[in-house]
PDB file of C-alpha atoms in Angstrom:
ATOM      1  CA  MET A1296      -1.541   8.099  -0.722  1.00 80.00           C
ATOM      2  CA  PHE A1297       1.174   8.149  -3.340  1.00 85.00           C
ATOM      3  CA  THR A1298      -0.514  10.397  -5.858  1.00 85.00           C
ATOM      4  CA  ARG A1299       1.961  13.171  -5.043  1.00 87.00           C
ATOM      5  CA  ASN A1300       5.518  12.710  -6.286  1.00 92.00           C
ATOM      6  CA  GLU A1301       7.060  14.257  -3.173  1.00 93.00           C
ATOM      7  CA  TYR A1302       5.773  11.313  -1.112  1.00 93.00           C
ATOM      8  CA  LYS A1303       6.981   8.779  -3.678  1.00 94.00           C
ATOM      9  CA  ASP A1304      10.376  10.516  -3.665  1.00 95.00           C
ATOM     10  CA  ILE A1305      10.650   9.870   0.082  1.00 94.00           C
ATOM     11  CA  LEU A1306      10.253   6.161  -0.602  1.00 95.00           C
ATOM     12  CA  VAL A1307      12.844   6.250  -3.394  1.00 96.00           C
ATOM     13  CA  GLU A1308      15.344   8.032  -1.118  1.00 94.00           C
ATOM     14  CA  SER A1309      14.720   5.509   1.632  1.00 94.00           C
ATOM     15  CA  LEU A1310      15.146   2.559  -0.738  1.00 96.00           C
ATOM     16  CA  SER A1311      18.429   4.057  -1.883  1.00 95.00           C
ATOM     17  CA  TYR A1312      19.541   4.428   1.732  1.00 94.00           C
ATOM     18  CA  CYS A1313      18.606   0.807   2.450  1.00 93.00           C
ATOM     19  CA  GLN A1314      20.649  -0.301  -0.556  1.00 95.00           C
ATOM     20  CA  LYS A1315      23.731   1.636   0.527  1.00 94.00           C
ATOM     21  CA  HIS A1316      23.618   1.169   4.294  1.00 92.00           C
ATOM     22  CA  LYS A1317      21.349  -1.748   5.205  1.00 92.00           C
ATOM     23  CA  GLY A1318      22.281  -4.435   2.698  1.00 92.00           C
ATOM     24  CA  MET A1319      19.081  -4.373   0.637  1.00 93.00           C
ATOM     25  CA  GLU A1320      19.604  -5.786  -2.833  1.00 95.00           C
ATOM     26  CA  ILE A1321      16.691  -4.685  -5.007  1.00 96.00           C
ATOM     27  CA  PHE A1322      15.646  -6.724  -8.034  1.00 96.00           C
ATOM     28  CA  ALA A1323      12.355  -4.939  -8.730  1.00 97.00           C
ATOM     29  CA  TRP A1324      10.280  -2.164  -7.217  1.00 97.00           C
ATOM     30  CA  CYS A1325       7.206  -0.140  -8.062  1.00 98.00           C
ATOM     31  CA  ILE A1326       5.350   2.570  -6.155  1.00 96.00           C
ATOM     32  CA  MET A1327       1.662   2.626  -7.008  1.00 96.00           C
ATOM     33  CA  THR A1328      -0.874   5.175  -5.754  1.00 92.00           C
ATOM     34  CA  ASN A1329      -1.913   3.048  -2.782  1.00 89.00           C
ATOM     35  CA  HIS A1330       0.744   0.363  -2.367  1.00 91.00           C
ATOM     36  CA  VAL A1331       4.362  -0.557  -3.010  1.00 93.00           C
ATOM     37  CA  HIS A1332       5.904  -3.671  -4.548  1.00 94.00           C
ATOM     38  CA  LEU A1333       9.437  -4.807  -3.716  1.00 94.00           C
ATOM     39  CA  VAL A1334      11.463  -7.792  -4.818  1.00 94.00           C
ATOM     40  CA  PHE A1335      14.573  -7.737  -2.671  1.00 93.00           C
ATOM     41  CA  ARG A1336      16.916  -9.727  -0.508  1.00 91.00           C
ATOM     42  CA  SER A1337      19.016  -8.858   2.496  1.00 90.00           C
ATOM     43  CA  ILE A1338      22.729  -9.522   2.080  1.00 90.00           C
ATOM     44  CA  ASN A1339      23.684  -8.537   5.623  1.00 82.00           C
ATOM     45  CA  ASP A1340      22.750 -10.286   8.819  1.00 81.00           C
ATOM     46  CA  LEU A1341      19.498  -8.322   9.003  1.00 81.00           C
ATOM     47  CA  HIS A1342      16.462 -10.546   8.383  1.00 85.00           C
ATOM     48  CA  PRO A1343      14.344  -9.311   5.425  1.00 86.00           C
ATOM     49  CA  SER A1344      11.361  -8.653   7.718  1.00 85.00           C
ATOM     50  CA  SER A1345      13.544  -6.506  10.002  1.00 87.00           C
ATOM     51  CA  LEU A1346      14.896  -4.622   7.004  1.00 88.00           C
ATOM     52  CA  LEU A1347      11.360  -3.986   5.764  1.00 88.00           C
ATOM     53  CA  GLY A1348      10.320  -2.925   9.279  1.00 87.00           C
ATOM     54  CA  ASP A1349      13.139  -0.363   9.421  1.00 89.00           C
ATOM     55  CA  PHE A1350      12.121   0.947   6.002  1.00 88.00           C
ATOM     56  CA  LYS A1351       8.477   1.259   7.051  1.00 87.00           C
ATOM     57  CA  ARG A1352       9.253   2.961  10.392  1.00 86.00           C
ATOM     58  CA  PHE A1353      11.508   5.552   8.773  1.00 90.00           C
ATOM     59  CA  THR A1354       9.264   6.292   5.806  1.00 89.00           C
ATOM     60  CA  SER A1355       6.107   6.529   7.911  1.00 87.00           C
ATOM     61  CA  LYS A1356       7.608   9.249  10.094  1.00 88.00           C
ATOM     62  CA  LYS A1357       9.068  11.078   7.114  1.00 92.00           C
ATOM     63  CA  ILE A1358       5.837  10.977   5.087  1.00 88.00           C
ATOM     64  CA  VAL A1359       3.615  12.035   8.000  1.00 87.00           C
ATOM     65  CA  ASN A1360       5.957  14.973   8.607  1.00 88.00           C
ATOM     66  CA  ALA A1361       5.881  15.841   4.904  1.00 92.00           C
ATOM     67  CA  ILE A1362       2.066  15.827   4.964  1.00 89.00           C
ATOM     68  CA  GLN A1363       1.973  18.004   8.076  1.00 91.00           C
ATOM     69  CA  ASP A1364       4.475  20.481   6.577  1.00 92.00           C
ATOM     70  CA  ASN A1365       2.951  20.625   3.083  1.00 89.00           C
ATOM     71  CA  PRO A1366       0.833  23.792   2.725  1.00 90.00           C
ATOM     72  CA  LYS A1367      -0.481  22.501  -0.626  1.00 89.00           C
ATOM     73  CA  GLU A1368      -1.785  19.229   0.830  1.00 89.00           C
ATOM     74  CA  SER A1369      -5.553  19.554   0.494  1.00 90.00           C
ATOM     75  CA  ARG A1370      -6.090  16.148   2.128  1.00 90.00           C
ATOM     76  CA  LYS A1371      -3.974  16.923   5.201  1.00 88.00           C
ATOM     77  CA  GLU A1372      -6.692  16.804   7.865  1.00 90.00           C
ATOM     78  CA  PHE A1373      -8.363  13.765   6.330  1.00 89.00           C
ATOM     79  CA  LEU A1374      -5.112  11.803   6.007  1.00 87.00           C
ATOM     80  CA  LEU A1375      -3.885  12.586   9.505  1.00 84.00           C
ATOM     81  CA  GLU A1376      -7.270  11.640  10.932  1.00 85.00           C
ATOM     82  CA  GLN A1377      -7.133   8.295   9.092  1.00 82.00           C
ATOM     83  CA  PHE A1378      -3.642   7.631  10.453  1.00 83.00           C
ATOM     84  CA  LYS A1379      -4.864   8.444  13.985  1.00 79.00           C
ATOM     85  CA  LYS A1380      -7.850   6.112  13.609  1.00 80.00           C
ATOM     86  CA  ALA A1381      -5.547   3.314  12.503  1.00 75.00           C
ATOM     87  CA  VAL A1382      -3.636   3.650  15.784  1.00 76.00           C
ATOM     88  CA  ASP A1383      -6.785   2.639  17.674  1.00 75.00           C
ATOM     89  CA  MET A1384      -7.077  -0.524  15.602  1.00 71.00           C
ATOM     90  CA  SER A1385      -4.224  -2.558  17.125  1.00 65.00           C
ATOM     91  CA  SER A1386      -1.200  -0.492  16.362  1.00 57.00           C
ATOM     92  CA  ASN A1387       2.306  -0.626  17.729  1.00 65.00           C
ATOM     93  CA  VAL A1388       2.668   3.153  17.443  1.00 64.00           C
ATOM     94  CA  ASN A1389       1.060   5.832  19.555  1.00 68.00           C
ATOM     95  CA  LYS A1390       0.431   8.745  17.180  1.00 78.00           C
ATOM     96  CA  PHE A1391       0.033   7.911  13.501  1.00 78.00           C
ATOM     97  CA  GLN A1392      -0.206   4.515  11.793  1.00 70.00           C
ATOM     98  CA  PHE A1393       0.852   5.009   8.187  1.00 77.00           C
ATOM     99  CA  TRP A1394       1.637   1.514   6.874  1.00 71.00           C
ATOM    100  CA  ARG A1395      -0.652  -1.448   7.237  1.00 71.00           C
ATOM    101  CA  HIS A1396       0.656  -4.379   9.262  1.00 67.00           C
ATOM    102  CA  ASP A1397      -0.235  -7.022   6.733  1.00 69.00           C
ATOM    103  CA  ASN A1398       2.678  -7.291   4.350  1.00 69.00           C
ATOM    104  CA  LYS A1399       2.271  -9.992   1.778  1.00 69.00           C
ATOM    105  CA  PRO A1400       5.756 -11.479   1.581  1.00 73.00           C
ATOM    106  CA  ILE A1401       6.273 -14.277  -0.866  1.00 75.00           C
ATOM    107  CA  GLU A1402       9.396 -16.407  -0.803  1.00 78.00           C
ATOM    108  CA  LEU A1403      10.680 -16.727  -4.335  1.00 81.00           C
ATOM    109  CA  TRP A1404      11.977 -20.260  -4.681  1.00 82.00           C
ATOM    110  CA  SER A1405      12.721 -20.643  -8.390  1.00 88.00           C
ATOM    111  CA  ASN A1406      13.944 -18.596 -11.322  1.00 89.00           C
ATOM    112  CA  LYS A1407      10.563 -18.994 -13.001  1.00 90.00           C
ATOM    113  CA  VAL A1408       8.705 -17.593  -9.974  1.00 90.00           C
ATOM    114  CA  ILE A1409      11.195 -14.720  -9.628  1.00 91.00           C
ATOM    115  CA  HIS A1410      10.651 -13.846 -13.300  1.00 93.00           C
ATOM    116  CA  GLU A1411       6.854 -14.013 -12.889  1.00 93.00           C
ATOM    117  CA  LYS A1412       6.850 -11.739  -9.831  1.00 94.00           C
ATOM    118  CA  ILE A1413       9.173  -9.178 -11.399  1.00 95.00           C
ATOM    119  CA  SER A1414       6.956  -9.088 -14.494  1.00 96.00           C
ATOM    120  CA  TYR A1415       3.894  -8.652 -12.270  1.00 96.00           C
ATOM    121  CA  VAL A1416       5.542  -5.764 -10.394  1.00 96.00           C
ATOM    122  CA  HIS A1417       6.573  -4.006 -13.595  1.00 97.00           C
ATOM    123  CA  ASN A1418       3.192  -4.476 -15.275  1.00 97.00           C
ATOM    124  CA  ASN A1419       1.222  -3.035 -12.345  1.00 97.00           C
ATOM    125  CA  PRO A1420       1.217   0.548 -13.754  1.00 97.00           C
ATOM    126  CA  VAL A1421       0.135  -0.775 -17.168  1.00 98.00           C
ATOM    127  CA  ASP A1422      -2.688  -2.804 -15.625  1.00 97.00           C
ATOM    128  CA  ALA A1423      -3.754   0.279 -13.651  1.00 96.00           C
ATOM    129  CA  GLY A1424      -3.898   2.344 -16.858  1.00 96.00           C
ATOM    130  CA  LEU A1425      -1.140   4.743 -15.799  1.00 96.00           C
ATOM    131  CA  VAL A1426       1.163   4.003 -18.762  1.00 97.00           C
ATOM    132  CA  TYR A1427       1.158   1.925 -21.930  1.00 98.00           C
ATOM    133  CA  HIS A1428       4.616   0.404 -21.376  1.00 97.00           C
ATOM    134  CA  PRO A1429       6.125  -0.622 -18.022  1.00 97.00           C
ATOM    135  CA  GLU A1430       9.390   1.225 -18.684  1.00 97.00           C
ATOM    136  CA  ASP A1431       7.483   4.517 -19.075  1.00 97.00           C
ATOM    137  CA  TYR A1432       6.495   4.534 -15.397  1.00 97.00           C
ATOM    138  CA  ILE A1433       9.325   6.328 -13.594  1.00 96.00           C
ATOM    139  CA  TYR A1434       8.524   5.093 -10.071  1.00 97.00           C
ATOM    140  CA  SER A1435       9.514   1.573 -10.981  1.00 97.00           C
ATOM    141  CA  SER A1436      12.562  -0.482 -11.879  1.00 97.00           C
ATOM    142  CA  ALA A1437      11.074  -1.446 -15.263  1.00 97.00           C
ATOM    143  CA  ALA A1438      13.347   1.026 -17.085  1.00 97.00           C
ATOM    144  CA  ASP A1439      16.384  -0.764 -15.657  1.00 96.00           C
ATOM    145  CA  TYR A1440      15.187  -3.915 -17.410  1.00 96.00           C
ATOM    146  CA  THR A1441      15.211  -2.164 -20.797  1.00 95.00           C
ATOM    147  CA  ASP A1442      18.786  -0.858 -20.584  1.00 84.00           C
ATOM    148  CA  LYS A1443      17.593   2.573 -19.472  1.00 93.00           C
ATOM    149  CA  LYS A1444      18.485   4.198 -16.176  1.00 93.00           C
ATOM    150  CA  GLY A1445      15.800   4.207 -13.503  1.00 94.00           C
ATOM    151  CA  LEU A1446      15.568   6.379 -10.394  1.00 96.00           C
ATOM    152  CA  LEU A1447      17.498   3.962  -8.176  1.00 95.00           C
ATOM    153  CA  ASP A1448      21.123   3.043  -8.658  1.00 93.00           C
ATOM    154  CA  ASN A1449      22.308  -0.544  -8.454  1.00 93.00           C
ATOM    155  CA  VAL A1450      19.078  -2.344  -9.240  1.00 95.00           C
ATOM    156  CA  ILE A1451      20.040  -5.951  -9.889  1.00 91.00           C
ATOM    157  CA  VAL A1452      18.542  -6.913 -13.222  1.00 93.00           C
ATOM    158  CA  PHE A1453      17.413 -10.509 -12.986  1.00 91.00           C
ATOM    159  CA  GLN A1454      18.242 -12.552 -16.066  1.00 85.00           C
ATOM    160  CA  TYR A1455      15.757 -15.313 -16.763  1.00 79.00           C
ATOM    161  CA  PHE A1456      16.714 -18.165 -19.041  1.00 71.00           C
ATOM    162  CA  SER A1457      13.798 -20.533 -19.564  1.00 66.00           C
TER     163      SER A1457
END
């Protein structure tokens, strides 16, 4: 789904909004072609699952609209049909089901585990053969961890001292 930058940009804009207005503190993120990784916490009263739910509801509508309005989208009919089919398979929406329901949240309970998960997130594009170095993949926070500026402002760079 996220082979086109305009769809990834919608996610980046939404993450930025969540940072500024919803209390999402982001430690690591990466948008792959068919999934997204986030290491975050909620600093407001909003539970992390509610925050993620808001993010998913907003981005699903925005991305479906972007697909519908994109005259260059060669996969338009196929994608919209897949989203409609997903509605029939136990969905809480009535038109298009963009995101899957099965998030894989992991509570990060130690500095070592946080460091491992952030490394995993940043190395995903390398493992997928998209780049040679994590910081070269622009749809990720890896650049922020090498003293470069990534696409999102205010990424909290986790310092691990073993």
